[in-house]
Coordinates of C-alpha atoms in Angstrom, one line a residue:
Chain M
M1 CA -38.0 31.7 -30.1
R2 CA -36.9 30.2 -33.4
A3 CA -34.2 28.0 -32.3
L4 CA -36.3 26.6 -30.1
D5 CA -39.0 25.2 -32.8
L6 CA -38.8 21.7 -34.1
T7 CA -41.5 21.6 -36.6
G8 CA -40.7 19.1 -39.2
K9 CA -38.7 17.2 -36.9
V10 CA -38.4 13.7 -35.9
A11 CA -37.8 12.1 -32.1
L12 CA -37.8 9.0 -30.9
V13 CA -38.0 8.8 -27.1
T14 CA -37.4 5.2 -25.5
G15 CA -39.0 4.3 -22.4
S16 CA -41.9 7.2 -22.9
S17 CA -45.2 5.7 -21.2
R18 CA -44.6 7.5 -18.2
G19 CA -41.8 9.8 -15.6
I20 CA -39.0 10.9 -17.6
G21 CA -39.9 9.7 -21.2
R22 CA -43.4 10.9 -21.0
A23 CA -42.3 14.6 -19.9
I24 CA -39.9 14.7 -22.6
A25 CA -42.2 13.3 -25.5
Q26 CA -44.6 16.3 -24.5
R27 CA -41.8 19.2 -24.0
L28 CA -41.1 17.9 -27.8
L29 CA -44.7 17.7 -28.9
E30 CA -44.7 21.3 -27.4
A31 CA -42.2 22.7 -29.2
G32 CA -43.3 21.5 -33.0
A33 CA -41.7 18.0 -33.5
S34 CA -43.0 14.7 -34.3
V35 CA -42.5 12.0 -31.6
V36 CA -42.5 7.9 -31.6
L37 CA -43.3 7.0 -28.3
N38 CA -41.8 3.5 -27.1
A39 CA -42.3 1.1 -23.7
H40 CA -40.9 -2.3 -23.9
A41 CA -43.9 -4.0 -24.4
E42 CA -47.5 -3.3 -25.2
T43 CA -48.6 -2.2 -22.3
P44 CA -52.2 -0.2 -21.3
E45 CA -49.8 2.6 -20.0
L46 CA -48.4 3.0 -23.4
A47 CA -51.8 3.0 -25.5
A48 CA -52.9 5.6 -22.5
T49 CA -50.2 8.0 -23.0
Q50 CA -50.0 7.5 -27.3
D51 CA -54.2 8.3 -26.6
A52 CA -53.3 11.9 -24.4
L53 CA -51.1 13.2 -25.8
A54 CA -52.3 12.8 -29.6
K55 CA -55.1 14.7 -28.3
S56 CA -53.4 17.0 -27.4
F57 CA -51.1 16.6 -30.5
P58 CA -53.0 15.6 -33.2
G59 CA -51.2 13.7 -36.3
K60 CA -48.2 14.5 -34.4
V61 CA -47.9 10.9 -31.8
S62 CA -47.3 7.7 -33.0
A63 CA -45.7 4.1 -30.6
A64 CA -44.1 1.5 -31.0
A65 CA -43.0 -1.6 -28.6
A66 CA -40.3 -2.6 -28.3
D67 CA -37.6 -3.9 -25.9
V68 CA -34.6 -2.0 -27.1
G69 CA -32.1 -3.3 -24.7
K70 CA -31.8 -6.7 -27.4
A71 CA -30.4 -5.6 -30.5
E72 CA -33.1 -7.1 -32.6
D73 CA -35.8 -5.5 -31.0
A74 CA -33.2 -1.6 -31.4
Q75 CA -33.3 -2.1 -35.0
K76 CA -37.1 -3.4 -35.7
L77 CA -37.8 0.5 -33.6
A78 CA -35.3 2.1 -35.9
R79 CA -37.1 0.3 -39.1
F80 CA -40.6 1.9 -37.6
V81 CA -39.2 5.2 -37.2
F82 CA -37.6 4.7 -41.4
D83 CA -40.7 3.2 -42.4
A84 CA -43.1 6.1 -40.8
H85 CA -41.0 9.1 -41.3
K86 CA -37.8 8.4 -43.4
R87 CA -36.4 10.3 -41.0
L88 CA -34.8 10.8 -37.4
D89 CA -33.5 14.1 -36.1
I90 CA -33.3 13.3 -32.2
L91 CA -33.3 10.4 -29.8
V92 CA -33.1 10.3 -26.5
N93 CA -32.5 7.4 -24.8
N94 CA -34.1 7.1 -21.6
A95 CA -35.3 3.4 -21.6
G96 CA -34.0 1.9 -18.0
R97 CA -34.8 0.0 -15.1
L98 CA -33.6 0.3 -11.3
G99 CA -31.3 -3.1 -10.1
D100 CA -30.6 -2.4 -6.4
G101 CA -28.6 -4.2 -4.0
L102 CA -26.3 -5.0 -1.6
I103 CA -22.3 -6.2 -2.9
G104 CA -22.6 -9.6 -2.8
M105 CA -26.3 -10.0 -2.5
I106 CA -26.7 -9.1 -6.2
P107 CA -28.6 -12.5 -8.5
A108 CA -26.2 -12.4 -12.2
Q109 CA -29.8 -12.4 -13.7
T110 CA -30.7 -8.8 -12.0
I111 CA -26.5 -7.7 -13.4
E112 CA -27.0 -8.8 -16.8
E113 CA -30.6 -7.6 -17.4
T114 CA -29.7 -4.2 -15.7
L115 CA -26.6 -3.4 -18.1
Q116 CA -29.4 -5.0 -20.8
A117 CA -31.7 -2.3 -20.2
N118 CA -30.2 0.8 -19.3
L119 CA -26.6 0.7 -21.2
A120 CA -27.1 -2.0 -24.3
S121 CA -30.0 -0.1 -25.3
V122 CA -27.9 2.9 -25.4
L123 CA -25.6 1.2 -27.6
Y124 CA -28.0 -0.7 -30.1
M125 CA -30.5 2.6 -30.8
T126 CA -26.9 5.0 -31.2
Q127 CA -26.2 2.3 -33.9
A128 CA -29.6 2.0 -35.8
A129 CA -30.2 6.2 -35.2
A130 CA -27.1 7.5 -36.1
R131 CA -27.6 5.9 -39.5
L132 CA -30.5 8.0 -40.1
M133 CA -29.5 11.3 -39.2
A134 CA -26.0 10.8 -41.1
R135 CA -28.3 11.5 -44.1
G136 CA -29.8 14.7 -42.9
K137 CA -25.9 15.4 -41.5
K138 CA -27.6 16.1 -38.6
G139 CA -28.5 14.6 -35.3
S140 CA -29.0 15.2 -31.5
I141 CA -29.0 12.0 -29.2
I142 CA -29.7 12.2 -25.8
N143 CA -29.0 9.5 -23.4
L144 CA -30.1 9.5 -19.8
S145 CA -27.5 8.8 -17.7
S146 CA -28.0 9.5 -13.9
I147 CA -26.2 10.9 -10.7
M148 CA -25.7 7.4 -9.7
G149 CA -23.1 6.9 -13.1
T150 CA -21.3 9.9 -11.9
R151 CA -21.2 10.0 -8.2
G152 CA -21.4 6.5 -7.0
C153 CA -24.3 5.3 -3.9
S154 CA -23.8 2.3 -2.3
G155 CA -26.3 0.0 -3.7
Q156 CA -26.1 0.9 -6.7
M157 CA -23.3 -0.7 -8.2
V158 CA -24.9 -2.2 -11.0
Y159 CA -26.9 1.0 -12.2
G160 CA -24.1 3.0 -11.5
A161 CA -22.2 1.2 -14.1
A162 CA -24.4 1.2 -16.8
K163 CA -25.3 4.8 -16.1
A164 CA -21.7 5.5 -16.0
G165 CA -21.0 2.8 -19.2
V166 CA -23.8 5.6 -20.6
I167 CA -21.5 8.7 -20.3
G168 CA -18.6 6.2 -21.9
A169 CA -20.8 5.6 -24.9
T170 CA -22.1 9.4 -25.0
L171 CA -18.5 10.8 -25.0
S172 CA -17.0 8.0 -27.6
A173 CA -19.8 8.8 -29.8
A174 CA -20.0 12.6 -29.7
K175 CA -16.7 12.0 -31.1
E176 CA -17.2 9.8 -33.8
L177 CA -20.6 11.3 -35.1
A178 CA -19.3 15.1 -35.3
P179 CA -17.8 15.0 -38.6
Q180 CA -21.5 13.8 -39.5
G181 CA -23.1 17.2 -37.9
I182 CA -24.4 14.6 -35.3
R183 CA -24.2 15.8 -31.4
V184 CA -24.6 14.0 -28.6
N185 CA -24.8 14.8 -25.0
A186 CA -26.2 13.1 -21.5
I187 CA -28.5 14.1 -19.1
A188 CA -27.6 13.1 -15.1
P189 CA -30.7 13.1 -13.4
G190 CA -30.2 13.6 -9.7
F191 CA -33.5 12.4 -7.8
I192 CA -36.6 12.5 -10.1
R193 CA -40.6 12.1 -8.8
T194 CA -41.2 8.7 -10.8
A195 CA -43.0 5.8 -10.1
M196 CA -39.3 4.5 -9.2
T197 CA -38.8 7.2 -6.1
E198 CA -42.5 7.6 -5.1
N199 CA -42.3 3.5 -3.6
L200 CA -39.4 5.0 -1.2
C201 CA -40.3 5.1 2.4
E202 CA -40.9 8.7 3.7
D203 CA -37.6 8.8 5.5
V204 CA -35.6 8.0 2.7
K205 CA -37.6 10.3 0.8
A206 CA -36.5 12.9 3.5
R207 CA -33.0 12.2 3.9
R208 CA -32.1 12.1 0.3
I209 CA -34.3 15.6 -0.4
A210 CA -32.1 17.1 2.6
S211 CA -28.9 16.2 0.5
I212 CA -30.1 18.7 -2.3
A213 CA -29.1 22.1 -2.1
L214 CA -32.1 23.5 -4.1
G215 CA -34.6 21.6 -1.1
R216 CA -36.9 20.3 -3.4
I217 CA -37.1 16.9 -5.4
G218 CA -36.9 16.9 -9.1
E219 CA -39.8 17.0 -11.2
P220 CA -39.7 14.8 -14.5
E221 CA -40.3 18.3 -16.3
D222 CA -37.0 19.6 -14.8
I223 CA -35.4 17.0 -17.3
A224 CA -37.9 17.9 -20.5
D225 CA -37.1 21.2 -20.6
V226 CA -33.0 20.4 -20.1
A227 CA -33.5 17.5 -23.0
L228 CA -35.7 20.2 -24.7
F229 CA -32.7 22.4 -24.8
L230 CA -30.2 19.7 -25.9
A231 CA -32.6 18.5 -28.5
S232 CA -32.5 21.9 -30.6
D233 CA -30.3 24.6 -31.8
L234 CA -29.8 26.5 -28.7
S235 CA -27.6 23.7 -27.8
A236 CA -26.4 23.8 -31.5
Y237 CA -22.3 24.3 -30.1
V238 CA -22.7 21.2 -27.6
T239 CA -21.5 18.1 -28.1
G240 CA -20.0 15.1 -25.7
Q241 CA -21.4 16.7 -22.1
V242 CA -23.1 15.3 -19.7
I243 CA -25.7 18.0 -17.7
G244 CA -26.0 17.5 -14.2
V245 CA -29.7 18.1 -13.5
D246 CA -29.9 17.5 -10.0
G247 CA -30.6 20.6 -8.0
G248 CA -27.3 20.4 -6.4
M249 CA -27.8 17.0 -4.5
V250 CA -24.9 15.7 -2.6
L251 CA -24.1 11.5 -2.6
Chain B
M1 CA -31.8 7.3 -66.4
L2 CA -28.8 5.7 -64.8
S3 CA -28.9 1.8 -64.4
L4 CA -29.0 0.2 -61.0
E5 CA -24.9 -0.2 -61.6
A6 CA -24.4 3.5 -62.8
R7 CA -26.3 4.9 -59.5
L8 CA -23.9 2.8 -57.3
E9 CA -20.7 3.7 -58.9
K10 CA -21.9 7.4 -58.7
I11 CA -21.9 6.4 -55.1
F12 CA -18.7 5.2 -54.8
A13 CA -17.1 7.9 -56.7
E14 CA -18.6 10.7 -54.6
I15 CA -18.1 9.4 -51.1
L16 CA -14.3 7.7 -51.3
E17 CA -13.5 10.6 -54.0
I18 CA -12.4 8.1 -57.0
K19 CA -10.9 10.3 -59.6
G20 CA -11.3 9.0 -62.7
P21 CA -12.7 5.5 -64.0
V22 CA -14.1 3.3 -61.2
E23 CA -12.5 -0.2 -61.1
R24 CA -14.8 -2.4 -59.4
E25 CA -12.6 -5.1 -58.7
K26 CA -9.9 -2.7 -56.5
L27 CA -13.1 -1.7 -54.3
K28 CA -12.8 -3.7 -51.2
Y29 CA -13.7 -2.4 -47.3
N30 CA -9.9 -2.0 -45.9
A31 CA -8.2 -2.4 -48.6
Y32 CA -8.9 1.1 -50.6
P33 CA -7.4 3.7 -49.1
A34 CA -10.5 5.5 -48.4
W35 CA -12.5 3.1 -47.7
N36 CA -12.4 2.7 -43.9
S37 CA -14.7 2.6 -41.0
L38 CA -15.5 6.3 -41.5
G39 CA -16.0 5.8 -45.7
H40 CA -18.0 2.0 -44.9
M41 CA -20.9 4.2 -43.0
A42 CA -21.0 7.1 -45.6
L43 CA -21.5 4.6 -47.8
V44 CA -23.8 3.0 -46.1
A45 CA -26.1 6.2 -45.7
A46 CA -25.5 7.2 -49.2
I47 CA -27.1 3.6 -50.3
E48 CA -29.9 4.1 -48.2
T49 CA -30.7 7.5 -49.6
E50 CA -30.2 6.2 -52.4
F51 CA -32.3 3.1 -52.7
D52 CA -34.9 4.6 -50.0
C53 CA -34.1 1.5 -47.5
M54 CA -32.4 0.7 -44.8
L55 CA -30.0 -2.1 -44.3
E56 CA -29.7 -5.0 -41.4
T57 CA -26.5 -4.6 -39.4
D58 CA -25.1 -7.9 -40.8
E59 CA -25.7 -6.7 -44.3
I60 CA -24.0 -3.5 -43.2
L61 CA -21.0 -5.6 -41.8
G62 CA -21.2 -8.1 -45.1
M63 CA -20.8 -5.2 -47.6
S64 CA -17.2 -5.5 -48.0
S65 CA -16.8 -5.3 -51.7
F66 CA -18.5 -3.5 -54.9
D67 CA -20.1 -6.4 -55.6
A68 CA -21.7 -7.3 -52.3
A69 CA -23.1 -3.5 -52.3
L70 CA -24.6 -4.4 -55.8
H71 CA -26.4 -7.3 -54.3
L72 CA -27.4 -4.9 -51.7
A73 CA -28.4 -2.6 -53.9
N74 CA -30.4 -5.2 -56.5
K75 CA -32.3 -6.7 -53.1
Y76 CA -33.4 -3.3 -52.2
A77 CA -34.3 -1.7 -55.9
R78 CA -36.7 -4.4 -56.4
A79 CA -38.3 -4.4 -52.9

Protein backbone atom coordinates (compact mmCIF):
# COMPACT_ATOMS: atom_id res chain seq x y z
CA MET A 1 0.00 0.00 0.00
CA ARG A 2 1.63 3.22 -1.16
CA ALA A 3 0.40 5.36 1.73
CA LEU A 4 2.31 3.10 4.13
CA ASP A 5 5.54 3.35 2.18
CA LEU A 6 8.12 5.38 4.12
CA THR A 7 10.94 5.00 1.61
CA GLY A 8 13.13 8.10 1.65
CA LYS A 9 11.81 9.24 5.01
CA VAL A 10 14.00 9.73 8.07
CA ALA A 11 12.72 8.75 11.50
CA LEU A 12 14.13 9.30 14.96
CA VAL A 13 12.90 7.03 17.73
CA THR A 14 14.03 7.97 21.22
CA GLY A 15 14.50 5.20 23.74
CA SER A 16 14.67 2.57 21.03
CA SER A 17 17.28 0.12 22.28
CA ARG A 18 14.54 -2.23 23.52
CA GLY A 19 10.85 -2.78 24.11
CA ILE A 20 8.27 -0.53 22.48
CA GLY A 21 10.86 1.83 21.00
CA ARG A 22 12.72 -0.99 19.31
CA ALA A 23 9.49 -2.47 17.94
CA ILE A 24 8.51 0.92 16.50
CA ALA A 25 11.96 1.37 14.95
CA GLN A 26 11.70 -2.05 13.32
CA ARG A 27 8.21 -1.34 11.96
CA LEU A 28 9.35 1.96 10.44
CA LEU A 29 12.36 0.22 8.89
CA GLU A 30 10.09 -2.46 7.43
CA ALA A 31 8.07 0.36 5.83
CA GLY A 32 11.22 1.70 4.18
CA ALA A 33 12.31 4.54 6.45
CA SER A 34 15.84 5.24 7.60
CA VAL A 35 15.86 5.17 11.38
CA VAL A 36 18.04 6.83 13.98
CA LEU A 37 18.02 4.81 17.19
CA ASN A 38 18.62 6.41 20.56
CA ALA A 39 19.27 5.48 24.16
CA HIS A 40 20.24 7.61 27.13
CA ALA A 41 23.83 6.33 26.99
CA GLU A 42 26.16 4.15 24.91
CA THR A 43 24.75 0.92 26.25
CA PRO A 44 25.53 -2.61 25.02
CA GLU A 45 21.79 -2.94 24.41
CA LEU A 46 21.80 0.00 21.99
CA ALA A 47 24.78 -1.41 20.12
CA ALA A 48 23.16 -4.85 19.96
CA THR A 49 19.89 -3.44 18.64
CA GLN A 50 21.71 -1.36 16.06
CA ASP A 51 23.70 -4.42 14.90
CA ALA A 52 20.62 -6.62 14.73
CA LEU A 53 18.50 -4.13 12.80
CA ALA A 54 21.37 -3.13 10.50
CA LYS A 55 21.71 -6.77 9.41
CA SER A 56 18.12 -6.79 8.22
CA PHE A 57 18.12 -3.21 6.95
CA PRO A 58 21.66 -2.41 5.78
CA GLY A 59 22.47 1.28 5.39
CA LYS A 60 19.21 2.34 7.03
CA VAL A 61 20.12 2.28 10.72
CA SER A 62 22.22 4.63 12.80
CA ALA A 63 22.33 5.29 16.52
CA ALA A 64 23.17 8.14 18.85
CA ALA A 65 23.34 8.15 22.63
CA ALA A 66 21.69 11.17 24.23
CA ASP A 67 19.78 11.76 27.41
CA VAL A 68 16.86 13.56 25.79
CA GLY A 69 15.54 14.70 29.15
CA LYS A 70 18.39 17.20 29.06
CA ALA A 71 18.08 20.16 26.71
CA GLU A 72 21.70 20.05 25.58
CA ASP A 73 21.55 16.37 24.74
CA ALA A 74 18.29 16.77 22.87
CA GLN A 75 19.85 19.53 20.78
CA LYS A 76 22.88 17.35 20.10
CA LEU A 77 20.66 14.49 18.99
CA ALA A 78 18.79 16.76 16.58
CA ARG A 79 22.11 17.98 15.24
CA PHE A 80 23.23 14.37 14.74
CA VAL A 81 20.13 13.77 12.61
CA PHE A 82 20.70 16.98 10.67
CA ASP A 83 24.37 16.18 10.00
CA ALA A 84 23.56 12.63 8.93
CA HIS A 85 20.41 13.17 6.90
CA LYS A 86 19.71 16.91 6.52
CA ARG A 87 16.08 16.17 7.25
CA LEU A 88 13.66 14.63 9.70
CA ASP A 89 10.22 13.34 8.76
CA ILE A 90 9.13 11.30 11.77
CA LEU A 91 9.89 11.76 15.45
CA VAL A 92 8.75 9.18 17.97
CA ASN A 93 9.10 10.47 21.52
CA ASN A 94 9.26 7.14 23.28
CA ALA A 95 12.04 7.58 25.85
CA GLY A 96 10.81 7.37 29.40
CA ARG A 97 11.01 5.61 32.70
CA LEU A 98 8.66 4.51 35.45
CA GLY A 99 8.60 6.45 38.70
CA ASP A 100 6.07 4.73 40.91
CA GLY A 101 5.49 5.27 44.59
CA LEU A 102 2.72 6.02 47.03
CA ILE A 103 1.93 9.66 47.77
CA GLY A 104 3.97 10.88 50.71
CA MET A 105 6.76 8.43 49.98
CA ILE A 106 8.12 9.78 46.72
CA PRO A 107 11.57 11.39 46.93
CA ALA A 108 11.92 14.78 45.24
CA GLN A 109 14.65 13.32 43.07
CA THR A 110 12.24 10.71 41.70
CA ILE A 111 9.74 13.43 40.86
CA GLU A 112 12.33 15.50 39.04
CA GLU A 113 13.87 12.58 37.17
CA THR A 114 10.51 11.13 36.15
CA LEU A 115 9.26 14.46 34.81
CA GLN A 116 12.55 15.03 33.03
CA ALA A 117 12.66 11.62 31.36
CA ASN A 118 8.99 11.41 30.38
CA LEU A 119 7.89 14.99 29.80
CA ALA A 120 10.83 17.39 29.40
CA SER A 121 12.26 15.00 26.81
CA VAL A 122 9.12 15.40 24.70
CA LEU A 123 9.26 19.19 24.94
CA TYR A 124 12.94 19.43 24.06
CA MET A 125 12.75 17.00 21.15
CA THR A 126 9.57 18.54 19.76
CA GLN A 127 11.25 21.95 19.69
CA ALA A 128 14.27 20.63 17.84
CA ALA A 129 12.34 18.34 15.50
CA ALA A 130 9.75 20.93 14.50
CA ARG A 131 12.48 23.12 13.07
CA LEU A 132 13.86 20.30 10.95
CA MET A 133 10.40 19.26 9.79
CA ALA A 134 9.35 22.84 9.01
CA ARG A 135 11.89 22.91 6.19
CA GLY A 136 9.99 20.20 4.36
CA LYS A 137 6.59 21.61 5.36
CA LYS A 138 5.64 18.12 6.51
CA GLY A 139 6.25 15.79 9.40
CA SER A 140 4.76 13.51 12.00
CA ILE A 141 5.50 13.65 15.71
CA ILE A 142 4.29 10.70 17.75
CA ASN A 143 4.36 10.98 21.52
CA LEU A 144 4.13 7.97 23.81
CA SER A 145 1.76 8.77 26.64
CA SER A 146 0.16 6.06 28.79
CA ILE A 147 -3.14 4.86 30.13
CA MET A 148 -1.73 6.14 33.43
CA GLY A 149 -1.89 9.63 31.94
CA THR A 150 -5.44 9.31 30.63
CA ARG A 151 -7.04 7.31 33.47
CA GLY A 152 -4.68 7.51 36.45
CA CYS A 153 -3.66 4.71 38.75
CA SER A 154 -2.80 4.37 42.42
CA GLY A 155 0.94 4.58 42.93
CA GLN A 156 1.47 6.39 39.64
CA MET A 157 0.95 10.04 40.58
CA VAL A 158 4.25 11.24 39.16
CA TYR A 159 4.39 8.98 36.10
CA GLY A 160 0.71 9.69 35.44
CA ALA A 161 1.29 13.42 35.70
CA ALA A 162 4.21 13.25 33.30
CA LYS A 163 2.23 11.19 30.80
CA ALA A 164 -0.78 13.50 31.12
CA GLY A 165 1.63 16.35 30.45
CA VAL A 166 2.63 14.59 27.25
CA ILE A 167 -1.00 14.78 26.14
CA GLY A 168 -1.12 18.50 26.90
CA ALA A 169 2.03 19.02 24.90
CA THR A 170 0.59 16.96 22.04
CA LEU A 171 -2.62 18.99 21.84
CA SER A 172 -0.86 22.36 21.88
CA ALA A 173 1.90 21.35 19.50
CA ALA A 174 -0.67 19.91 17.07
CA LYS A 175 -2.40 23.27 16.86
CA GLU A 176 0.77 25.32 16.61
CA LEU A 177 2.52 23.13 14.05
CA ALA A 178 -0.44 22.32 11.79
CA PRO A 179 0.14 25.38 9.57
CA GLN A 180 3.61 24.00 8.86
CA GLY A 181 2.22 20.63 7.81
CA ILE A 182 3.43 18.89 10.94
CA ARG A 183 1.03 16.47 12.61
CA VAL A 184 1.34 15.67 16.31
CA ASN A 185 -0.43 12.74 17.93
CA ALA A 186 -0.08 10.59 21.01
CA ILE A 187 -0.41 6.92 21.73
CA ALA A 188 -1.58 5.85 25.17
CA PRO A 189 -0.50 2.23 25.68
CA GLY A 190 -2.11 0.05 28.30
CA PHE A 191 -0.46 -3.01 29.81
CA ILE A 192 2.31 -3.93 27.38
CA ARG A 193 4.89 -6.71 27.64
CA THR A 194 8.18 -4.89 28.28
CA ALA A 195 11.09 -5.16 30.69
CA MET A 196 9.13 -2.90 33.04
CA THR A 197 6.08 -5.16 33.16
CA GLU A 198 8.02 -8.44 33.09
CA ASN A 199 9.33 -7.67 36.56
CA LEU A 200 5.84 -7.56 38.09
CA CYS A 201 4.82 -10.52 40.23
CA GLU A 202 2.44 -13.04 38.68
CA ASP A 203 -0.66 -12.13 40.69
CA VAL A 204 -0.32 -8.46 39.77
CA LYS A 205 0.08 -9.43 36.12
CA ALA A 206 -2.97 -11.69 36.33
CA ARG A 207 -5.08 -8.90 37.87
CA ARG A 208 -3.99 -6.48 35.19
CA ILE A 209 -4.78 -8.92 32.39
CA ALA A 210 -8.18 -9.58 33.96
CA SER A 211 -8.95 -5.88 33.55
CA ILE A 212 -8.31 -6.00 29.80
CA ALA A 213 -11.39 -6.55 27.62
CA LEU A 214 -9.41 -8.35 24.91
CA GLY A 215 -8.06 -10.70 27.56
CA ARG A 216 -4.36 -10.53 26.84
CA ILE A 217 -1.33 -8.40 27.53
CA GLY A 218 -0.37 -6.05 24.72
CA GLU A 219 2.78 -6.64 22.71
CA PRO A 220 5.24 -3.91 21.68
CA GLU A 221 4.23 -4.67 18.09
CA ASP A 222 0.65 -3.61 18.89
CA ILE A 223 2.01 -0.14 19.66
CA ALA A 224 4.35 -0.21 16.67
CA ASP A 225 1.46 -0.85 14.27
CA VAL A 226 -0.36 2.27 15.46
CA ALA A 227 2.89 4.26 15.36
CA LEU A 228 3.33 3.20 11.72
CA PHE A 229 -0.20 4.38 10.95
CA LEU A 230 0.51 7.76 12.57
CA ALA A 231 3.88 8.05 10.82
CA SER A 232 2.44 7.31 7.39
CA ASP A 233 0.14 9.15 5.01
CA LEU A 234 -2.69 6.81 6.05
CA SER A 235 -3.16 9.30 8.89
CA ALA A 236 -2.61 12.40 6.74
CA TYR A 237 -5.76 14.02 8.17
CA VAL A 238 -5.15 13.03 11.79
CA THR A 239 -3.58 15.45 14.26
CA GLY A 240 -4.01 16.35 17.93
CA GLN A 241 -5.36 12.89 18.79
CA VAL A 242 -4.62 10.50 21.62
CA ILE A 243 -5.07 6.90 20.55
CA GLY A 244 -5.48 4.37 23.31
CA VAL A 245 -3.82 1.06 22.51
CA ASP A 246 -4.86 -0.89 25.57
CA GLY A 247 -7.12 -3.74 24.50
CA GLY A 248 -10.01 -2.11 26.31
CA MET A 249 -8.23 -2.02 29.65
CA VAL A 250 -10.10 -0.57 32.63
CA LEU A 251 -8.17 0.94 35.52
CA MET B 1 25.49 35.02 -7.46
CA LEU B 2 23.78 37.01 -4.71
CA SER B 3 25.81 38.40 -1.84
CA LEU B 4 25.19 37.01 1.62
CA GLU B 5 23.30 40.18 2.61
CA ALA B 6 21.17 40.01 -0.51
CA ARG B 7 20.35 36.36 0.18
CA LEU B 8 19.26 37.28 3.69
CA GLU B 9 17.20 40.25 2.48
CA LYS B 10 15.46 37.92 0.04
CA ILE B 11 14.56 35.58 2.90
CA PHE B 12 13.18 38.41 5.02
CA ALA B 13 11.22 39.82 2.09
CA GLU B 14 9.64 36.45 1.32
CA ILE B 15 8.85 35.38 4.87
CA LEU B 16 7.69 38.77 6.17
CA GLU B 17 5.99 39.59 2.85
CA ILE B 18 7.80 42.88 2.47
CA LYS B 19 6.74 44.86 -0.57
CA GLY B 20 9.37 47.18 -1.97
CA PRO B 21 12.88 47.74 -0.61
CA VAL B 22 13.92 46.02 2.63
CA GLU B 23 14.46 48.66 5.33
CA ARG B 24 16.86 46.75 7.53
CA GLU B 25 16.79 49.13 10.50
CA LYS B 26 13.04 48.60 10.87
CA LEU B 27 13.30 44.82 10.97
CA LYS B 28 13.05 44.04 14.68
CA TYR B 29 11.42 41.04 16.32
CA ASN B 30 7.99 41.84 17.75
CA ALA B 31 8.19 45.39 16.33
CA TYR B 32 7.91 44.73 12.61
CA PRO B 33 4.27 43.69 11.96
CA ALA B 34 4.80 40.21 10.50
CA TRP B 35 7.79 39.35 12.66
CA ASN B 36 5.89 37.60 15.45
CA SER B 37 6.76 34.20 16.94
CA LEU B 38 5.39 32.32 13.94
CA GLY B 39 7.25 34.60 11.56
CA HIS B 40 10.36 34.12 13.65
CA MET B 41 10.28 30.34 13.35
CA ALA B 42 9.62 30.64 9.63
CA LEU B 43 12.65 32.93 9.33
CA VAL B 44 14.76 30.45 11.29
CA ALA B 45 13.68 27.57 9.05
CA ALA B 46 14.40 29.61 5.91
CA ILE B 47 17.82 30.74 7.16
CA GLU B 48 18.75 27.20 8.18
CA THR B 49 17.74 25.92 4.76
CA GLU B 50 19.50 28.68 2.84
CA PHE B 51 22.77 28.38 4.77
CA ASP B 52 22.53 24.61 5.36
CA CYS B 53 22.93 24.91 9.10
CA MET B 54 21.13 24.28 12.35
CA LEU B 55 21.00 27.20 14.76
CA GLU B 56 21.51 26.79 18.49
CA THR B 57 18.54 27.58 20.72
CA ASP B 58 20.23 30.66 22.20
CA GLU B 59 20.96 31.89 18.68
CA ILE B 60 17.29 31.56 17.76
CA LEU B 61 16.23 33.43 20.87
CA GLY B 62 18.86 36.12 20.27
CA MET B 63 18.01 36.72 16.60
CA SER B 64 16.00 39.85 17.27
CA SER B 65 16.96 42.04 14.32
CA PHE B 66 18.10 41.83 10.71
CA ASP B 67 21.64 42.63 11.81
CA ALA B 68 21.57 39.80 14.36
CA ALA B 69 20.41 37.45 11.61
CA LEU B 70 23.17 38.74 9.36
CA HIS B 71 25.70 37.96 12.08
CA LEU B 72 24.46 34.38 12.18
CA ALA B 73 24.40 34.11 8.40
CA ASN B 74 28.03 35.26 8.31
CA LYS B 75 28.97 32.70 10.95
CA TYR B 76 27.37 29.75 9.17
CA ALA B 77 28.23 30.80 5.63
CA ARG B 78 31.91 30.74 6.64
CA ALA B 79 31.63 27.42 8.46
